[in-house]
Short mmCIF file of C-alpha atoms in Angstrom, two decimals:
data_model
loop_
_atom_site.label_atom_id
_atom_site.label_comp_id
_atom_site.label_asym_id
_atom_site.label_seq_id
_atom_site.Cartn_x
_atom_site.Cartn_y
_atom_site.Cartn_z
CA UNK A 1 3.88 17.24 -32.62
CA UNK A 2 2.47 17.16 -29.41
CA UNK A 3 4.77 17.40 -26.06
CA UNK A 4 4.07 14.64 -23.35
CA UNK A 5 5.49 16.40 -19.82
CA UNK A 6 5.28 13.34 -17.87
CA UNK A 7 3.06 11.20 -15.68
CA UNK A 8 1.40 11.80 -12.15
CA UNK A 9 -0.05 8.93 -10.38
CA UNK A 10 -2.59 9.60 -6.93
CA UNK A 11 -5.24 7.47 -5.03
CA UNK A 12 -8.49 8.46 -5.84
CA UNK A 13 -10.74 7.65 -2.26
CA UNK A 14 -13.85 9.47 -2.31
CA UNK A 15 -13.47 10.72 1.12
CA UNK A 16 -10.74 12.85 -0.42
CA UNK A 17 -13.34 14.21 -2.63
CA UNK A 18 -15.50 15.16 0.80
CA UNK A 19 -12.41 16.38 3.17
CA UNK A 20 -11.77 19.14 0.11
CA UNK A 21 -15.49 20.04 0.15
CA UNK A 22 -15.25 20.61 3.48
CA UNK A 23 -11.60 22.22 3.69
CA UNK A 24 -9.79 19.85 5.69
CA UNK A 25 -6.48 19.94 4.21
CA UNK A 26 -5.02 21.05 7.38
CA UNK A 27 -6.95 18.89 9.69
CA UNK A 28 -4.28 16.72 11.81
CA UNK A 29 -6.14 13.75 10.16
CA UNK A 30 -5.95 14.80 6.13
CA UNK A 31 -2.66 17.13 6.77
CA UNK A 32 -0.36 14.15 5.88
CA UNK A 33 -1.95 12.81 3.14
CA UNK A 34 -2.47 16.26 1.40
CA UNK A 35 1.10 17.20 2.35
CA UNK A 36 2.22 15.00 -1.12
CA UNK A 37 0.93 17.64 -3.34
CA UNK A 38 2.04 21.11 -3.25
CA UNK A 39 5.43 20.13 -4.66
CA UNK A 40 3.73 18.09 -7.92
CA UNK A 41 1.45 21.19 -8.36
CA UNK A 42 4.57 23.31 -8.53
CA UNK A 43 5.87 21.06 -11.05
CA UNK A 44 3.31 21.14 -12.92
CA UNK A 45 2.73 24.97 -12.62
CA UNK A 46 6.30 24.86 -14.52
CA UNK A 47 5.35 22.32 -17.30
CA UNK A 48 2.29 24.21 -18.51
CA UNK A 49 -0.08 20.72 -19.57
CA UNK A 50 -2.88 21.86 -21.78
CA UNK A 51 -4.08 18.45 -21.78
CA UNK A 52 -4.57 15.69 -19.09
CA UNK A 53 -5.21 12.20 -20.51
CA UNK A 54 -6.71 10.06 -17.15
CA UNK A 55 -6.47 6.42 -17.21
CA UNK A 56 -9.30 5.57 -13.97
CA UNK A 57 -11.91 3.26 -13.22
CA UNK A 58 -15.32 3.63 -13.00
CA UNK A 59 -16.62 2.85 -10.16
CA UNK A 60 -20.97 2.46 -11.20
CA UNK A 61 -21.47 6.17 -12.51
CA UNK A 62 -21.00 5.73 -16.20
CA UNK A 63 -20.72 1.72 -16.42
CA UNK A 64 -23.12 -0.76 -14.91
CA UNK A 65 -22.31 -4.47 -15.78
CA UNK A 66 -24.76 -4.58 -18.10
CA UNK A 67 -21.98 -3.43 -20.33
CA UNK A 68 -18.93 -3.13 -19.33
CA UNK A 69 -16.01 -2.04 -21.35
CA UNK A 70 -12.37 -3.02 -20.85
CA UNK A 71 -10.94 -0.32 -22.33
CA UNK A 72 -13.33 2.98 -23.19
CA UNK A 73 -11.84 5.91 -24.22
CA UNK A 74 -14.29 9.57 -23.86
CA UNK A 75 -14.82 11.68 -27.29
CA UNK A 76 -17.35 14.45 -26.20
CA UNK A 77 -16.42 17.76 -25.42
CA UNK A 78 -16.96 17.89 -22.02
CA UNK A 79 -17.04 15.32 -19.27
CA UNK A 80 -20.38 15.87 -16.23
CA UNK A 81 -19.52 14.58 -12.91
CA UNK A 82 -23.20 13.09 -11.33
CA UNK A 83 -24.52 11.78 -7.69
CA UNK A 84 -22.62 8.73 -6.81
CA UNK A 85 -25.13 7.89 -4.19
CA UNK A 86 -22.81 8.82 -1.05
CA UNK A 87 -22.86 12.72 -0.95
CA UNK A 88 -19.75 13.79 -2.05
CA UNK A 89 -20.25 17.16 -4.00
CA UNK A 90 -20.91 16.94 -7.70
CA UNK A 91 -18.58 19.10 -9.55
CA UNK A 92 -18.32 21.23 -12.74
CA UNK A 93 -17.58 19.35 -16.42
CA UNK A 94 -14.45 18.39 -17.32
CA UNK A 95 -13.52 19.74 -21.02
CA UNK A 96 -12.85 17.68 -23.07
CA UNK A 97 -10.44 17.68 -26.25
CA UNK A 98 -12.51 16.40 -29.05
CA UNK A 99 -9.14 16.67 -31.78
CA UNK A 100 -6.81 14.40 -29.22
CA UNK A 101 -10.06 11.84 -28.40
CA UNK A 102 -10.37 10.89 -31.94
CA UNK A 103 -6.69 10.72 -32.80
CA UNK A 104 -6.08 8.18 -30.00
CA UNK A 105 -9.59 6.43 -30.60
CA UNK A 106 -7.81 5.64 -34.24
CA UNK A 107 -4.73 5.69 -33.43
CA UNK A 108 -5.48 2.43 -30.96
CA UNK A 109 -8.10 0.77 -32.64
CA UNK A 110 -4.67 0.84 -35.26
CA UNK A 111 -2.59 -0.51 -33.04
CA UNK A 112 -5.09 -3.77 -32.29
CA UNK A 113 -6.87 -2.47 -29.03
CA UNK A 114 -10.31 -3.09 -29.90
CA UNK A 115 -11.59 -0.14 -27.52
CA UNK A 116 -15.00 1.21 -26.59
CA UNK A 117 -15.69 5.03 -27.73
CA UNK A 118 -18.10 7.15 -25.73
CA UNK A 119 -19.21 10.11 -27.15
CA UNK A 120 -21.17 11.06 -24.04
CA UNK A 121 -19.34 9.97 -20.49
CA UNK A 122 -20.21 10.68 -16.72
CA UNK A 123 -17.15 10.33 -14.78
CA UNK A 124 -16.92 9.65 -10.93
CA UNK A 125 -15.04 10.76 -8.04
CA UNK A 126 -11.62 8.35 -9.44
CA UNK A 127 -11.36 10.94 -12.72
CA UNK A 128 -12.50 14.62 -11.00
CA UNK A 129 -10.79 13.95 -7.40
CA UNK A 130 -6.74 13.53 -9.13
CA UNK A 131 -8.13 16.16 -11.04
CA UNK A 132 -8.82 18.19 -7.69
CA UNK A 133 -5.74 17.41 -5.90
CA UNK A 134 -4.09 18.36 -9.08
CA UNK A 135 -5.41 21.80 -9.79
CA UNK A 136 -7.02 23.46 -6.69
CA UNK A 137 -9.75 24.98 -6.53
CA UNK A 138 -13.74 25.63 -6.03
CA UNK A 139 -14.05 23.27 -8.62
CA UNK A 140 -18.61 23.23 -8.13
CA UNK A 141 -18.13 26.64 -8.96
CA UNK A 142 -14.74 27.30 -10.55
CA UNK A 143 -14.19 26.22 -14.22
CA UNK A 144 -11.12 23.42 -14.60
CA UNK A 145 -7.78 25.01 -16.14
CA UNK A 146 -7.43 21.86 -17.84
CA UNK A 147 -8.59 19.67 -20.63
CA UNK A 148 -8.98 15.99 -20.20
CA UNK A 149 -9.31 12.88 -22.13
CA UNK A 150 -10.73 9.97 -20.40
CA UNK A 151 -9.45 6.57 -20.40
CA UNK A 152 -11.78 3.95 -18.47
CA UNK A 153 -10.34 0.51 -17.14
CA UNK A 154 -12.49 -2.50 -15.75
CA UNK A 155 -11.01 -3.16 -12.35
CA UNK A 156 -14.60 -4.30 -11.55
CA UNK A 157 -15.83 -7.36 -13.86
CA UNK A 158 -13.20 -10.51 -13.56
CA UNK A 159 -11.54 -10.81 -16.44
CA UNK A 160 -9.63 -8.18 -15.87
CA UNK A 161 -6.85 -7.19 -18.95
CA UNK A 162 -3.81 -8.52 -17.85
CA UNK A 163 -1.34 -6.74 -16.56
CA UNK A 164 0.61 -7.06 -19.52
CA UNK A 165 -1.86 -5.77 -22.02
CA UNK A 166 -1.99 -2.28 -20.09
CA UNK A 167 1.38 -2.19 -20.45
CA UNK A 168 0.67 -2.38 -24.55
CA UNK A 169 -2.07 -0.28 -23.82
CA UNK A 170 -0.13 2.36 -22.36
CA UNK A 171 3.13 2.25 -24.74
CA UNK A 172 0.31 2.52 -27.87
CA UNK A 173 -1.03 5.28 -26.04
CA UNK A 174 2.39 6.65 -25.88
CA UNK A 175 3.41 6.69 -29.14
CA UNK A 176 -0.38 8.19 -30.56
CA UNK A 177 0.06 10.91 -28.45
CA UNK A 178 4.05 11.59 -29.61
CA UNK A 179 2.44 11.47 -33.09
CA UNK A 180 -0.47 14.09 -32.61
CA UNK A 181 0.05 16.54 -34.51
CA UNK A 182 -0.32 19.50 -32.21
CA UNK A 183 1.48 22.28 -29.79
CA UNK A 184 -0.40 21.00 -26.82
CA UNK A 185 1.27 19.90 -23.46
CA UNK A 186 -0.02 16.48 -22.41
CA UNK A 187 0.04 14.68 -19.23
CA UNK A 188 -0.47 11.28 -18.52
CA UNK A 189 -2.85 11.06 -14.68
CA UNK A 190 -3.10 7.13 -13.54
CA UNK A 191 -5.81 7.07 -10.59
CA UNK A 192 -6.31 4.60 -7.92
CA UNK A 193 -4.80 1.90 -5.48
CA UNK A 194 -2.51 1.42 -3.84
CA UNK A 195 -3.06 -1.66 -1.80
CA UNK A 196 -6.38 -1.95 -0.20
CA UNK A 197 -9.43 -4.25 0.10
CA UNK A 198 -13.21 -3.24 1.10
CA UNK A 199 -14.94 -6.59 0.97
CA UNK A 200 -14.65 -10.11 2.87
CA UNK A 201 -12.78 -11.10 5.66
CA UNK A 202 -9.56 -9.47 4.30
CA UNK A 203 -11.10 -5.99 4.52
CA UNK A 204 -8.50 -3.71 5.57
CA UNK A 205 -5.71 -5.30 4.04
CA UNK A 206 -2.75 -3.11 3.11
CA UNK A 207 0.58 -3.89 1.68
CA UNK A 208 3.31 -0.91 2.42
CA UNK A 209 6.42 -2.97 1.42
CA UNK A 210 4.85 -4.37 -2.02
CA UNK A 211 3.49 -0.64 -2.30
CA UNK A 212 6.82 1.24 -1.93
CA UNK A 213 8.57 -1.67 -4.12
CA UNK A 214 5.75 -1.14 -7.05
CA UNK A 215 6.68 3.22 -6.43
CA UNK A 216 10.39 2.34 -7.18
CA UNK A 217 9.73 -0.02 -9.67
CA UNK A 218 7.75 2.06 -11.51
CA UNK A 219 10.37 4.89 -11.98
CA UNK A 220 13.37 2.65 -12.83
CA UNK A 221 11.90 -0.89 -14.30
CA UNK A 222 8.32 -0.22 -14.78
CA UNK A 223 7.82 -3.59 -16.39
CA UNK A 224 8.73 -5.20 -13.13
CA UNK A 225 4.98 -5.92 -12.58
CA UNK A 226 4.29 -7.60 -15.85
CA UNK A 227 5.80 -10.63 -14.11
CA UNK A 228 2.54 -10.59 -11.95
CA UNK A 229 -0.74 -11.86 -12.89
CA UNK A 230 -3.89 -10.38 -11.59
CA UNK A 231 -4.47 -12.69 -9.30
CA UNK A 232 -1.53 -12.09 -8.01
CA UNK A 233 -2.11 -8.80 -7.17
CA UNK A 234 -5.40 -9.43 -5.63
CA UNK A 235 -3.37 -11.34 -3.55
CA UNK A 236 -0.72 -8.82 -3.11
CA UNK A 237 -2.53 -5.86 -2.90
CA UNK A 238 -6.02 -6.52 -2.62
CA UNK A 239 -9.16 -6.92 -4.29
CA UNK A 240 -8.76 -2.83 -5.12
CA UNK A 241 -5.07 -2.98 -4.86
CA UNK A 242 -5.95 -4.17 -8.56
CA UNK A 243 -6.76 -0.65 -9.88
CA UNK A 244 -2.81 -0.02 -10.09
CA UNK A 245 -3.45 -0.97 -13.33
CA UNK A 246 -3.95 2.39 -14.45
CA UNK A 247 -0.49 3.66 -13.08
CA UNK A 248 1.36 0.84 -14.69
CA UNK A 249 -0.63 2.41 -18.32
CA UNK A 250 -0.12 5.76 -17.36
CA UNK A 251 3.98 5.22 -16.69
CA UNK A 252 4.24 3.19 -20.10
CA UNK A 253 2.51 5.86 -21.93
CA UNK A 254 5.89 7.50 -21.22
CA UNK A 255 8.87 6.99 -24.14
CA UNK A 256 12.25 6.84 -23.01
CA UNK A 257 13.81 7.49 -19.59
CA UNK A 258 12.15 9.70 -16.53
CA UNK A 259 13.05 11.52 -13.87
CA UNK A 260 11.24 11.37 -10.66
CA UNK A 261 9.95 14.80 -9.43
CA UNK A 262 8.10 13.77 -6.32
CA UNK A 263 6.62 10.87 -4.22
CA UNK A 264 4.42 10.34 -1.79
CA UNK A 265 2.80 7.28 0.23
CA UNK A 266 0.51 7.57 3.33
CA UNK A 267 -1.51 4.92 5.46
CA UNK A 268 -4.04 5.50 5.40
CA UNK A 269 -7.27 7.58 3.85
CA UNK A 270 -10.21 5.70 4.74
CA UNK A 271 -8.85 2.07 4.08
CA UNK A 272 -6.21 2.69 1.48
CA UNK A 273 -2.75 3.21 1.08
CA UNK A 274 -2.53 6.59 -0.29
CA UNK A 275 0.39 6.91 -3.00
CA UNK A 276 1.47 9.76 -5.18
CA UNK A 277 4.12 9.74 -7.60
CA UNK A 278 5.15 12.19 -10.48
CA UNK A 279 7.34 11.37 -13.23
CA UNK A 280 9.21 13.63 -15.81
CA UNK A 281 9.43 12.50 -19.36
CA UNK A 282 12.80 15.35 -20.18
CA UNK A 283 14.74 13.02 -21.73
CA UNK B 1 -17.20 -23.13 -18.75
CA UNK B 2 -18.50 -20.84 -15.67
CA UNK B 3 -18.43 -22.75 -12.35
CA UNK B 4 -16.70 -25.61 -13.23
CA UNK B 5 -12.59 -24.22 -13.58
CA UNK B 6 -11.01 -24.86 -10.49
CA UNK B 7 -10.25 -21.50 -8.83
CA UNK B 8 -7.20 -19.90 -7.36
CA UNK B 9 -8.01 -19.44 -3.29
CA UNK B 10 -7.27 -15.92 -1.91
CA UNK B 11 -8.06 -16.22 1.84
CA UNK B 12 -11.04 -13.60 2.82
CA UNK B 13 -11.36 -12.80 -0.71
CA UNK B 14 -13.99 -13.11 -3.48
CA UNK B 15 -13.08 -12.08 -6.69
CA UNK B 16 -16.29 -10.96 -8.77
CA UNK B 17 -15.88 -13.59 -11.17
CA UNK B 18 -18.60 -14.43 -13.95
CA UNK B 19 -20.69 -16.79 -11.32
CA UNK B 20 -20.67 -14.08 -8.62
CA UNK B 21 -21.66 -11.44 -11.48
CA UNK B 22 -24.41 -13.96 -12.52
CA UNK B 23 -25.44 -14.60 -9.25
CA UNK B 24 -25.44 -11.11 -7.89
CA UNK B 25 -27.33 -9.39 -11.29
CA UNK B 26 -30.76 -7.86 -9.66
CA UNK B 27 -28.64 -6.96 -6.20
CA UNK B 28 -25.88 -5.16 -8.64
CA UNK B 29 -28.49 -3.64 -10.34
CA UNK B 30 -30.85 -2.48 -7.69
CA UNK B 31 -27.58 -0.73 -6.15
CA UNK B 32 -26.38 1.03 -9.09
CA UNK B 33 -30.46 2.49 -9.38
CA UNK B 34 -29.12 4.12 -5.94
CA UNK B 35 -26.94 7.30 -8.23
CA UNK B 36 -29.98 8.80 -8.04
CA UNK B 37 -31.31 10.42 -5.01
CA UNK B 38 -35.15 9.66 -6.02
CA UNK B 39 -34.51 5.81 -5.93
CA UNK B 40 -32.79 6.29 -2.86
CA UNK B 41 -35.74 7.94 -1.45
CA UNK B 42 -37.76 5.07 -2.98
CA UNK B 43 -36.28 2.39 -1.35
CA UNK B 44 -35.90 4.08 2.50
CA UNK B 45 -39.81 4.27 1.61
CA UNK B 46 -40.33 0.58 1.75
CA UNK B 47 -37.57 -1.08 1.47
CA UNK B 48 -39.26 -4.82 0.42
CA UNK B 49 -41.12 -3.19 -2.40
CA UNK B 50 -37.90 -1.92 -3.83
CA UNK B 51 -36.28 -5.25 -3.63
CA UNK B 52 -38.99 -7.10 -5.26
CA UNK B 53 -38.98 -4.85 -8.05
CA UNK B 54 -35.56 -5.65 -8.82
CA UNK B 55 -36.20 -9.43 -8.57
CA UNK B 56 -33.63 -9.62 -5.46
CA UNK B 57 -34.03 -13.50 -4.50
CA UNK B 58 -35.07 -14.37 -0.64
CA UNK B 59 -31.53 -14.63 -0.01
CA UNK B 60 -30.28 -11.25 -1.25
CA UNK B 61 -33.60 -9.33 0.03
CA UNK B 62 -32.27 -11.15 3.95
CA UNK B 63 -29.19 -9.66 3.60
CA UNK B 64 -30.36 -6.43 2.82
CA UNK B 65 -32.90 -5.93 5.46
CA UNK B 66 -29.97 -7.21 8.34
CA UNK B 67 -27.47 -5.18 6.07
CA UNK B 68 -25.06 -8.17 6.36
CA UNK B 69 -22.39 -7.03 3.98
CA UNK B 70 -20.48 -10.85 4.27
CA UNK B 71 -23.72 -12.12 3.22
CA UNK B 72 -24.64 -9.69 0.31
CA UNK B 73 -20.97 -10.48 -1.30
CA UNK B 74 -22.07 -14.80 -0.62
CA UNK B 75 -25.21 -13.61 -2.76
CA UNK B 76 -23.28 -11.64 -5.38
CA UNK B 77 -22.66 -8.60 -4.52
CA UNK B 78 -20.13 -6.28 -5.64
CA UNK B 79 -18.33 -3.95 -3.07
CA UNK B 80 -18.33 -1.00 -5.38
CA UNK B 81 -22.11 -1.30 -5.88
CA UNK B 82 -22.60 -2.00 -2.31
CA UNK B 83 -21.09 1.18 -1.22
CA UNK B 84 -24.34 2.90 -2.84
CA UNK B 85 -26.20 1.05 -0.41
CA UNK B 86 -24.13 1.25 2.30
CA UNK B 87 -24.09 5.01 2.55
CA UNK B 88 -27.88 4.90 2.14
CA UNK B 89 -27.59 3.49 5.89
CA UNK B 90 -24.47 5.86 6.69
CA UNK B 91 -22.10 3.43 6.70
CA UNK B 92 -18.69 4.45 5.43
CA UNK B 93 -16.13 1.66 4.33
CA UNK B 94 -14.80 1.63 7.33
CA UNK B 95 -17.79 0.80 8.95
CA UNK B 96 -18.40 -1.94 6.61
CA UNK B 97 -14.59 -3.16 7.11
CA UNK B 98 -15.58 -3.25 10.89
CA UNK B 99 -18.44 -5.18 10.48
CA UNK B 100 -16.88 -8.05 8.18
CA UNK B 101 -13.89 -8.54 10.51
CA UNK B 102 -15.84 -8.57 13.33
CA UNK B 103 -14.62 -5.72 14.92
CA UNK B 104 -15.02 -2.26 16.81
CA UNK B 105 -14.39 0.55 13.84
CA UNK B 106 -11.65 1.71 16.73
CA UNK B 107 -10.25 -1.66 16.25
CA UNK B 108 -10.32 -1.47 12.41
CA UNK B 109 -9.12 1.86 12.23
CA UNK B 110 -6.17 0.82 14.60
CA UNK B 111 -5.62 -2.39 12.24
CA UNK B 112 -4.93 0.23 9.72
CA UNK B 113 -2.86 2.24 11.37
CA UNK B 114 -0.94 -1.01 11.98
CA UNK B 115 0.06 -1.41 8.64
CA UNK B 116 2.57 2.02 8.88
CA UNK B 117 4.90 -0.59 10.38
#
């Protein structure tokens, strides 16, 4: 059966994307932010993943709202980053694992989540830049050392799922990939938040006390924020604060106690609260 | 039914709801067409031509041509689609933060910085 190593969690601001491009990961600006990583990368040096299963949100490269998924979840073998119409560099495809894609695709539709399967997926700068602050590298030139599944959440289109159902989502998602029956390594990767807000009058919003609360929750009592509806966390975290959503699936993916191997928080990169958090599953 | 449930207020917030995402369609859509660098070139071309193909109403195509992001979200826009056409203009999100608060970027940067505590 496969082997889940644990969870990392990382903002996912485009600008990121273009301050790699342009190495800037010493620049007094970007220094702090990309501080947070060396010590996860180390980690996960150690725990070998073959596999990286990345719970995002699209943010207008694959999905338009002329159909928009709430859950989709990629089955191609590879995954093409494209032009998101703001110049950050387009990098290589992400392979993809075709075996693990269609076990969880049945395994969940099993388990009652009626999901969306794309057998051909463009994903944007929230799947490839975790990706890139994950595994280093000249990655328009340099082939990934990693494979990926996809797993795409509407933070866009009100409804969103509640906050509960990506808990379900992630414990289902959990248990399909306990049950795979293979050697390979898998992580889980949540992308996005934390608090921020780009649009209206609250633009600029940040949270750091919710934030840090949320981190710690998230470790010990990660279904602390099922008490919240999403309103509430517009509220509490702002109108892109929401995209949390895909930690809170990524960390219930997880069976059975964790450790914490590393966390990180910065304010801010562009105009987000940057967090980072990594999570052992060595029960 | 859309439009008639009483909403939930969040104070300088608009949640992209189903009447905003009716509302905003042909704006949404024009600025997803902006992924590719050949529409982008289109619409620098003549900007009213570009609008009117995408059935942008008087309202929307105003906003666009004073690049009024309060306004574009009032006629349905959605920021993550707006960004497209933001950066069209070079206008990063912190520019666009700037301009919705009404103030200097060096203010809205130093807002941010604020938040540290």
């Amino acid at each position: 059966m496969a082997t889940i190593v644990g969870a990392v969690t990382t903002s996912h601001v485009p600008a990121i994307g273009a301050a790699i491009a342009r190495g800037l990961e010493d620049d007094p600006y970007w220094q702090p932010f990309f501080a947070g990583y060396p010590p996860v990368r180390e980690w996960l040096r150690e725990r070998r993943p073959d596999v990286a299963v990345v719970v995002y949100n699209d943010h207008g490269l694959n999905f338009f709202l002329d159909k928009m998924p709430t859950f989709a979840v990629g089955a191609a073998p590879q995954y093409p980053n494209a032009d998101e119409g703001w110049g950050i560099p387009t990098l290589l495809p992400v392979p993809g694992d075709e075996d693990l894609s269609w076990h969880l695709v049945e395994s969940l539709v099993e388990a009652e989540f009626d999901i969306v399967t794309c057998q051909e997926m463009l994903v944007d700068h929230a799947f490839t830049i975790p990706l890139a602050l994950l595994w280093p590298g000249d990655r328009a030139r340099e082939p990934w050392p990693i494979r990926a599944v996809p797993i795409c959440v509407n933070t866009v289109l009100f409804p969103l799922p509640s906050v509960r159902r990506c808990y379900k989502l992630g414990e289902a998602l959990g248990r399909a990939i306990a049950a795979w029956e293979s050697d390979a390594r898998v992580l889980l990767v949540g992308t996005g938040g934390l608090s921020h807000q780009l649009d209206g009058r609250r633009a600029g919003f940040i949270n750091k006390a919710f934030d840090l609360l949320f981190m710690d929750k998230l470790v010990s009592d990660p279904q602390w924020i099922t008490q919240y509806g999403i309103l509430d966390l517009v509220e509490l975290t702002g109108t892109q604060g929401v995209e949390l959503l895909n930690w809170v699936i990524a960390r219930a993916a997880l069976p059975g106690a964790v450790r914490k191997v590393h966390a990180h928080y910065h304010i801010p990169i562009s105009n987000t609260a940057a967090g980072l958090l990594a999570l052992a599953a060595d029960s | 039914m859309p439009g008639t449930r009483r909403k939930r207020e969040i104070p300088g917030t608009t949640v992209f709801d189903a009447d905003q995402a009716r509302k905003g369609y042909a704006l949404n859509k024009m600025c997803y067409s902006f992924n590719s660098a050949a529409n982008r070139a289109e619409f620098l071309r003549d900007e009213d031509a570009y609008c009117r193909k995408f059935g942008l109403n008087e309202a929307q195509r105003d906003a666009v041509r004073r690049r009024d992001v309060l306004a574009l979200i009032a006629a349905g826009g959605n920021i993550y689609y707006l960004a497209k056409l933001a950066g069209i203009f070079g206008l990063d999100v912190q520019d666009i933060g700037a301009q919705q608060t009404g103030m200097t970027k060096d203010a809205f940067k130093a807002k941010l910085l604020a938040a540290r505590g």
